[in-house]
Short mmCIF file of C-alpha atoms and ligand atoms in Angstrom, two decimals:
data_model
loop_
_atom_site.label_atom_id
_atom_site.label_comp_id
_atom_site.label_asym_id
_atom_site.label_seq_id
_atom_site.Cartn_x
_atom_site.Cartn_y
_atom_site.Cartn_z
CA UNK A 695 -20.81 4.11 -1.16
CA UNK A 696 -18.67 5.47 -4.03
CA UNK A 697 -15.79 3.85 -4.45
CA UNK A 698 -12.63 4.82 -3.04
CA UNK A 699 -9.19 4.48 -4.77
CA UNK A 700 -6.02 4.92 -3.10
CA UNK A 701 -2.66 4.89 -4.37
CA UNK A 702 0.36 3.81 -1.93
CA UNK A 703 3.63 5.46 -3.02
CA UNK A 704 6.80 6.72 -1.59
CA UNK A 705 9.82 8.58 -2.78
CA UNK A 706 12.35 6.25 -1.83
CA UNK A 707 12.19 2.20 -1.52
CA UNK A 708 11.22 -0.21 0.89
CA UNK A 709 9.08 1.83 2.81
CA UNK A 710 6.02 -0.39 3.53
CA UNK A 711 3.62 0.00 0.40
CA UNK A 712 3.07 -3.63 -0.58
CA UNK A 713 2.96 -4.77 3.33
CA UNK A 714 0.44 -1.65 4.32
CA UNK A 715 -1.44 -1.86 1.06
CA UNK A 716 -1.88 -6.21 1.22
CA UNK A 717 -2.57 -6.41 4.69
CA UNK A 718 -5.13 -3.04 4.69
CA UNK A 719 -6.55 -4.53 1.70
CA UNK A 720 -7.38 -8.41 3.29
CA UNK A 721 -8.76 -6.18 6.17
CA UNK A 722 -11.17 -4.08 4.15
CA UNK A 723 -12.23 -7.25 3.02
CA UNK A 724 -12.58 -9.00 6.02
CA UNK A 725 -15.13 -6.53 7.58
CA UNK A 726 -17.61 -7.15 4.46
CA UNK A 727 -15.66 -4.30 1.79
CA UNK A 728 -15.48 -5.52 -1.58
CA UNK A 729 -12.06 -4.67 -2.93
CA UNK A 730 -9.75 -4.97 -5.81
CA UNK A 731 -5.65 -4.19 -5.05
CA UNK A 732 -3.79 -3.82 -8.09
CA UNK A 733 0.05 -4.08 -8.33
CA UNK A 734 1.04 -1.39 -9.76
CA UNK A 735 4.82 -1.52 -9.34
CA UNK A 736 5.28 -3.20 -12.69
CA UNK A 737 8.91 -3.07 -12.58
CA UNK A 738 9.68 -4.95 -9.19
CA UNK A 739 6.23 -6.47 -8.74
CA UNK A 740 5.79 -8.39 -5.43
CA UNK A 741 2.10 -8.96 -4.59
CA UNK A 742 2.33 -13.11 -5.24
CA UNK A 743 4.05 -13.02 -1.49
CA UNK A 744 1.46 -11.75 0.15
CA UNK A 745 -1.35 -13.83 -1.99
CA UNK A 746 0.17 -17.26 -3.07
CA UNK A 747 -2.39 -17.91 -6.10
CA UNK A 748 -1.06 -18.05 -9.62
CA UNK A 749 -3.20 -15.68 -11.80
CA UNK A 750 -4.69 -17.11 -15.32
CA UNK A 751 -3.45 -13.63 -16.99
CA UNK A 752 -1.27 -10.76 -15.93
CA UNK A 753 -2.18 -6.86 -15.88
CA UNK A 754 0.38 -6.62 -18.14
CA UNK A 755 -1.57 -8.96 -20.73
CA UNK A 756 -4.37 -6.94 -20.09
CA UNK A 757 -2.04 -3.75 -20.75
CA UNK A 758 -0.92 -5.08 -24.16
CA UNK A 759 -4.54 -5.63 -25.20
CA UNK A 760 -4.30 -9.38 -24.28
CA UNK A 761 -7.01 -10.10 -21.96
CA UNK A 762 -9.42 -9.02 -20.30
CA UNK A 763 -9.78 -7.44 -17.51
CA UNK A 764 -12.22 -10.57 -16.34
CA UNK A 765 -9.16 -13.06 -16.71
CA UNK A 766 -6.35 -10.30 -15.14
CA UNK A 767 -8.43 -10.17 -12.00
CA UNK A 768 -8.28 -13.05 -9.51
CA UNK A 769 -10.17 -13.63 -6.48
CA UNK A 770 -8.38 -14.64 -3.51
CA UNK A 771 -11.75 -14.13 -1.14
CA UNK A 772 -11.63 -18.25 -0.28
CA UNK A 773 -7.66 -17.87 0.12
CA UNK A 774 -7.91 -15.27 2.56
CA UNK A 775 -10.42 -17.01 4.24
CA UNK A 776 -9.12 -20.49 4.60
CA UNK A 777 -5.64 -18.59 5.39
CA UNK A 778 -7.77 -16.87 8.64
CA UNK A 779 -9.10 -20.24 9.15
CA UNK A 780 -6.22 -21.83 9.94
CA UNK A 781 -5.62 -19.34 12.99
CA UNK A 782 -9.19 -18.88 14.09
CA UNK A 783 -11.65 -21.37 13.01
CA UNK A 784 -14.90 -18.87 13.42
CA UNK A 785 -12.80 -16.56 11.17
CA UNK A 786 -14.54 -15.39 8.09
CA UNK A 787 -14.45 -12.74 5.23
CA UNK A 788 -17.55 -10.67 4.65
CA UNK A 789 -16.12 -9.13 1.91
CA UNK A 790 -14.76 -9.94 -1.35
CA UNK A 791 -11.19 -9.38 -2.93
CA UNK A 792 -9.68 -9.69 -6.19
CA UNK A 793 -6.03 -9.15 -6.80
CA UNK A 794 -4.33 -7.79 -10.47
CA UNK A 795 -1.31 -9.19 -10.75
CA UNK A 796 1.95 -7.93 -12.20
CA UNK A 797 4.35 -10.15 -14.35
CA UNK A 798 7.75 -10.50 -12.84
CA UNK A 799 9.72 -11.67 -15.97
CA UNK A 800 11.86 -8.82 -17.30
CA UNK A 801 11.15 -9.49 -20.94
CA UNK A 802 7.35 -8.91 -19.82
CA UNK A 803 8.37 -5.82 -17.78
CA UNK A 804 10.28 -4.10 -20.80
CA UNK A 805 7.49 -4.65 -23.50
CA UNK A 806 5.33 -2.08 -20.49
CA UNK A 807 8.14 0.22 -19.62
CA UNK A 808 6.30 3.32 -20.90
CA UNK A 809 7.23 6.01 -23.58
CA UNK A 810 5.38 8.12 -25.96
CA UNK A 811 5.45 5.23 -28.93
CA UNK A 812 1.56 4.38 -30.20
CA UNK A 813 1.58 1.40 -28.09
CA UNK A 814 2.50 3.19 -24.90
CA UNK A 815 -0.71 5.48 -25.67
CA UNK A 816 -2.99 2.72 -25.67
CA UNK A 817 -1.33 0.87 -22.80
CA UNK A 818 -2.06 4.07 -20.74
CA UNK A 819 -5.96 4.60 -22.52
CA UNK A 820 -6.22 0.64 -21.16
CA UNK A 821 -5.02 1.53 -17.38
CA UNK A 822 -7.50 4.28 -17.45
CA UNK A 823 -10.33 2.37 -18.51
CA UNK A 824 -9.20 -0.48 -16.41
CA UNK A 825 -10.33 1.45 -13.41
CA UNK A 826 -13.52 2.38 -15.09
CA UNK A 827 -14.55 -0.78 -15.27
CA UNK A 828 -13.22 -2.69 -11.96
CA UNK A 829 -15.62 0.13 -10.53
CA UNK A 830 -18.46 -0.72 -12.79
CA UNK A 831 -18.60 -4.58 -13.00
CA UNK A 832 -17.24 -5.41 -9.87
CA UNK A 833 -19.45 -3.02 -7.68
CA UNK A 834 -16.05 -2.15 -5.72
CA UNK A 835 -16.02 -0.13 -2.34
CA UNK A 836 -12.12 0.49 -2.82
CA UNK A 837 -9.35 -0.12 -5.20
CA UNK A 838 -5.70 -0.25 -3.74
CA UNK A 839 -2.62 0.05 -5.87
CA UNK A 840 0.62 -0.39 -4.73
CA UNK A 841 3.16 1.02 -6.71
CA UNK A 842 7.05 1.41 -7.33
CA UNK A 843 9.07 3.94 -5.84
CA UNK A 844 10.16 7.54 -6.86
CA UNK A 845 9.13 9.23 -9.95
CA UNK A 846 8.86 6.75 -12.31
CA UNK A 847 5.94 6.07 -15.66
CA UNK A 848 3.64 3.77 -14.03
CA UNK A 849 3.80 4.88 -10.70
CA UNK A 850 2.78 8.60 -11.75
CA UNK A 851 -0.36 6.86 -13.72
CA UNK A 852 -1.08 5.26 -10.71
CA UNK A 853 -1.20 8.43 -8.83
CA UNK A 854 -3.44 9.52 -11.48
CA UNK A 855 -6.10 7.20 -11.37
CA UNK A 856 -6.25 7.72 -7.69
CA UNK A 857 -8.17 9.86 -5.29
CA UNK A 858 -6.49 9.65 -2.56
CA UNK A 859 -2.55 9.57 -1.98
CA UNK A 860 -0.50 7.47 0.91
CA UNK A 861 3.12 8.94 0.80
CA UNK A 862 4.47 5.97 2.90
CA UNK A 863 7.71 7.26 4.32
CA UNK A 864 9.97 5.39 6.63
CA UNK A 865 11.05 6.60 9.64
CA UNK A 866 14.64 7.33 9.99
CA UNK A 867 15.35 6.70 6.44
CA UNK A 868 13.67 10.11 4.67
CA UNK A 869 14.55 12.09 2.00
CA UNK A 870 13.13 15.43 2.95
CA UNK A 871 14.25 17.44 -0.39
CA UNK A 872 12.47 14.46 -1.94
CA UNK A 873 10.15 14.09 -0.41
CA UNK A 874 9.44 17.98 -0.42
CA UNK A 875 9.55 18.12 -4.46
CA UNK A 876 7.42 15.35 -5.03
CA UNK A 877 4.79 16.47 -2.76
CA UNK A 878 4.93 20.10 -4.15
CA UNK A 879 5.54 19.11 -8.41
CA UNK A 880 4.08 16.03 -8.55
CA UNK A 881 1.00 15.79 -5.44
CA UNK A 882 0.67 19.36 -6.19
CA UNK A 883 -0.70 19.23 -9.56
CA UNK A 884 -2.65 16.11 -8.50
CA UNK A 885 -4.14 17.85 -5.78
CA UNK A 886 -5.47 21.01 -7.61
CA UNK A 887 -7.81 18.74 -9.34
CA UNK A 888 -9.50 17.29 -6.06
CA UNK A 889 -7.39 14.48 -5.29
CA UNK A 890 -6.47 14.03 -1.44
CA UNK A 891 -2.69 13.24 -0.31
CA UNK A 892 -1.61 11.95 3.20
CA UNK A 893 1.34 11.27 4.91
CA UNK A 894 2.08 8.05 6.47
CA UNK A 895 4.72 7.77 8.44
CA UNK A 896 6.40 3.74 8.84
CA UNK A 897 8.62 2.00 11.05
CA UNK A 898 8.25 4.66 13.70
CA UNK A 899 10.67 4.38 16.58
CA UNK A 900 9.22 3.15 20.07
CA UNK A 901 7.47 0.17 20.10
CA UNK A 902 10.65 -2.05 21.06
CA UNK A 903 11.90 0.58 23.43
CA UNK A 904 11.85 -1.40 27.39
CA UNK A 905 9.07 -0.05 29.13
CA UNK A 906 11.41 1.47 32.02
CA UNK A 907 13.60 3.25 29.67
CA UNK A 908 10.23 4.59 27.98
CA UNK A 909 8.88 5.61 31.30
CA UNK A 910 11.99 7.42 32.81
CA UNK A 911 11.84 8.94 29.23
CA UNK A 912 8.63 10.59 29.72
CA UNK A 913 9.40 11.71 33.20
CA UNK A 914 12.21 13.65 31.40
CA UNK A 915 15.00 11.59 33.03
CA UNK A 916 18.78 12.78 31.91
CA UNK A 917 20.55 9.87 31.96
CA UNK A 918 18.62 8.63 28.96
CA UNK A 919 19.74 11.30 26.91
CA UNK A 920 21.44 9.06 24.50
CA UNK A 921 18.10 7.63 23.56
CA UNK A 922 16.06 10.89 23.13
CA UNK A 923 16.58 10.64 19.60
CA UNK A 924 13.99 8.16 18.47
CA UNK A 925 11.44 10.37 20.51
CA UNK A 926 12.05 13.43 18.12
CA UNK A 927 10.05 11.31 15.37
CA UNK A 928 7.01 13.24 16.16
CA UNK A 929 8.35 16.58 15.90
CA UNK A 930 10.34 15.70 12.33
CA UNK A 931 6.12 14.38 11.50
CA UNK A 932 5.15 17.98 12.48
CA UNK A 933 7.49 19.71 10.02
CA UNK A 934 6.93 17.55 7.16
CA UNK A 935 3.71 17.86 7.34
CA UNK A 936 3.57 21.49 7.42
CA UNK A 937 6.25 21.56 4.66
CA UNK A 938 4.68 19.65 2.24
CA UNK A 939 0.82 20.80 3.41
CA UNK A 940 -0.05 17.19 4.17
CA UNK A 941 -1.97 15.45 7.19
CA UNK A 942 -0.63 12.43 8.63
CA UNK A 943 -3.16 9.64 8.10
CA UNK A 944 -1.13 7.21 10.34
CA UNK A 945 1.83 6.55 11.72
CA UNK A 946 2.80 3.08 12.28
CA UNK A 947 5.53 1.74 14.64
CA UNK A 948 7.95 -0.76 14.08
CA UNK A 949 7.64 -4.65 14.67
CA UNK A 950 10.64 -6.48 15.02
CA UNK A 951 8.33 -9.86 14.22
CA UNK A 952 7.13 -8.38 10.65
CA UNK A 953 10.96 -7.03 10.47
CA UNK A 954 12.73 -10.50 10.59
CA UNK A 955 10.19 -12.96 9.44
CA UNK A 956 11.61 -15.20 6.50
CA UNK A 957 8.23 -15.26 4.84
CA UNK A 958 5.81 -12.64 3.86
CA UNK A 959 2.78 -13.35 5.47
CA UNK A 960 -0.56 -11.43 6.09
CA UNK A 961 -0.09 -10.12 9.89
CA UNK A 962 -3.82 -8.63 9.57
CA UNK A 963 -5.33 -11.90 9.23
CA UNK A 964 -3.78 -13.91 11.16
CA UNK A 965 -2.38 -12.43 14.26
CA UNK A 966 -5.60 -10.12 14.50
CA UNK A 967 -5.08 -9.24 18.21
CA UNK A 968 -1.40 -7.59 16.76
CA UNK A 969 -0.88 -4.14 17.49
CA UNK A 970 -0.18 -3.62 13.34
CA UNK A 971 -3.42 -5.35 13.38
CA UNK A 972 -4.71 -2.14 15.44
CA UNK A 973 -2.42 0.34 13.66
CA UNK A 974 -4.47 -1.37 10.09
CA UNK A 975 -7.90 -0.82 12.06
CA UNK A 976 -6.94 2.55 12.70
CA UNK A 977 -6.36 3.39 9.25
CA UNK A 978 -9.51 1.81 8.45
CA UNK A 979 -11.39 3.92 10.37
CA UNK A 980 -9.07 7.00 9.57
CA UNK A 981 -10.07 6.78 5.82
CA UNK A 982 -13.54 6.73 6.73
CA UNK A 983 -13.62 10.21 7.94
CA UNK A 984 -10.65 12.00 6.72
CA UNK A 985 -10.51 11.36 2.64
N1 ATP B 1528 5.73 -1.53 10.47
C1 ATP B 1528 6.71 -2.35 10.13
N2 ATP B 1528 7.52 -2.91 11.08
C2 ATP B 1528 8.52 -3.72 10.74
N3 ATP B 1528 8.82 -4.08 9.50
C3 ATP B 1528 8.08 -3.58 8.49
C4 ATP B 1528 6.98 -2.69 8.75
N4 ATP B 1528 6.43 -2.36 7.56
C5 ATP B 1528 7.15 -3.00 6.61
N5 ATP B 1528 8.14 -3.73 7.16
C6 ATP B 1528 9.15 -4.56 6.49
O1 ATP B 1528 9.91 -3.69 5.64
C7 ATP B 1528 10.33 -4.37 4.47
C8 ATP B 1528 9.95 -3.52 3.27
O2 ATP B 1528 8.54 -3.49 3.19
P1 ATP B 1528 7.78 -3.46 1.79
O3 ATP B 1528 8.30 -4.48 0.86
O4 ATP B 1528 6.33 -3.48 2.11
O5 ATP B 1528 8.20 -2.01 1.30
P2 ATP B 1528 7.88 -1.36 -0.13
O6 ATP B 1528 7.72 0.10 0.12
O7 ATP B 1528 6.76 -2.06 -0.78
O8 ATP B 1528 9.25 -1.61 -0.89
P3 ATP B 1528 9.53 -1.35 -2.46
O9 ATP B 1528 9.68 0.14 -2.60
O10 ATP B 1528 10.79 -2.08 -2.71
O11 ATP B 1528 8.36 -1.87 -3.21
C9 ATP B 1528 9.66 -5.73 4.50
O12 ATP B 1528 10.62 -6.67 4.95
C10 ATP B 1528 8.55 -5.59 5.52
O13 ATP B 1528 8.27 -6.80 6.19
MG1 MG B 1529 6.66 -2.90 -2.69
#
């Protein structure tokens, strides 16, 4: 198949990129994909959470003309696999997955921060040939980036590179005239070219709703009326949508567990009867025939 590259980005922060995008990614490789997720939110990078292997190089060596893009991409194919191991012994990875980390030292950070200088020319000429090759030498099914929030250098080159779009937004916490301008000025001019944008909606209201409550709820009860609200997520999904002219590609509840654990961990691999488990299937499946 042709490979596949999708950007996660949203308009405001902490909306569920690096979780979705790590935990999608260890999935596609689980069922046999080979894939390479790239950290493209140079300025608060946070992959080494998620994927606890310290890389020989940085993407932002290979940026700078440093390295290559051989020693900027580590595989983490036997650490996702012993990391499934541990939960289910028959568990194993069919797939392959290599990981480009970002540096998070701020001196590294500035010397990348983008500009129109020489060296920011060939720093972006690098990123674009960086994807031609992951796709060429690596035989790759998809690449993932994650990517920093808002309108920002590295996150529009991101976009760029990409074919498809995720616009991860987070339920209860959206910026519609944001959102709105960056789908139409900066999706919009992606678009034209071919490039395919989604919506997915995060942290959707429901899951930890009682069952009771959620039943007299759908049986249109009135003394619930107080906790109607979170059920008008679905409507606010209709009208963003049809503003900004995108499909939802998923939309993801809530889970207090993923909420409140200390740790980052990979829910995909190792709780993989979870519901987010489902929700990652789902989107699995969803990029198959929609983009
Ligand atoms: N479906 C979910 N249910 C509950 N918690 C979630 C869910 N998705 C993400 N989170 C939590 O939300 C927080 C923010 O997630 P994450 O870091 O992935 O967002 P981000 O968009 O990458 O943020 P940033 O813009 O800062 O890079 C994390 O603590 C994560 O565990
Ligand atoms: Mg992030």
């Amino acid at each position: 198949m042709a490979t596949k590259s999708i950007a996660f980005h949203s308009y405001k922060g902490g909306t569920g990129k690096t979780t979705i995008a790590s935990n999608y990614a260890a999935l596609l490789a689980k069922k046999g994909f080979r894939v390479a997720l790239l950290d493209l939110d140079v300025y608060a990078p946070s992959l080494l959470a998620y994927f606890q292997k310290q890389p020989k190089k940085w993407l932002n060596d290979y940026l700078l003309g440093e390295a290559d893009v051989d020693e900027v991409m580590t595989e983490v194919t036997d650490i996702i696999e012993d990391y499934s191991k541990k939960y289910d012994k028959a568990a194993e990875i069919r797939g392959r997955l290599w990981i480009g980390f970002c540096n998070v030292k701020k001196e590294e950070i500035y010397k990348i921060e983008g500009g129109t200088s020489e060296s920011s020319k060939l720093q972006l000429r690098r990123f674009i040939v960086l994807r031609e090759k992951l796709m060429r030498d690596y035989d790759l099914d998809y690449v993932i980036i994650d990517t920093s929030p808002g309108i920002r250098y590295w996150s529009i080159n991101a976009l760029a590179v990409a074919d498809t779009l995720f616009l991860t937004l987070k339920t209860g916490d959206i910026d519609v005239e944001g959102t709105k301008r960056l789908a139409s000025e900066i999706y919009g001019s992606l678009t034209k070219y071919g490039t395919k944008s989604f919506l997915l909606f995060n942290r959707v209201a429901g899951y930890c709703i009682p069952s009771h409550i959620m039943n007299s709820l759908e049986k249109g009860n009135d003394q619930n009326e107080g906790l109607m609200e979170p059920y008008s997520t679905g409507d606010a999904q209709d009208v963003l949508s049809r503003e900004t002219r995108m499909d939802v590609i998923s939309a993801i509840p809530c889970y207090c567990d993923i909420q409140f654990t200390k740790k980052e961990f990979l829910t995909a691999l190792r709780y993989p009867e979870h519901p987010f488990t489902r929700q990652m299937e789902m989107l699995v499946n969803a990029m198959a025939t929609k983009a």
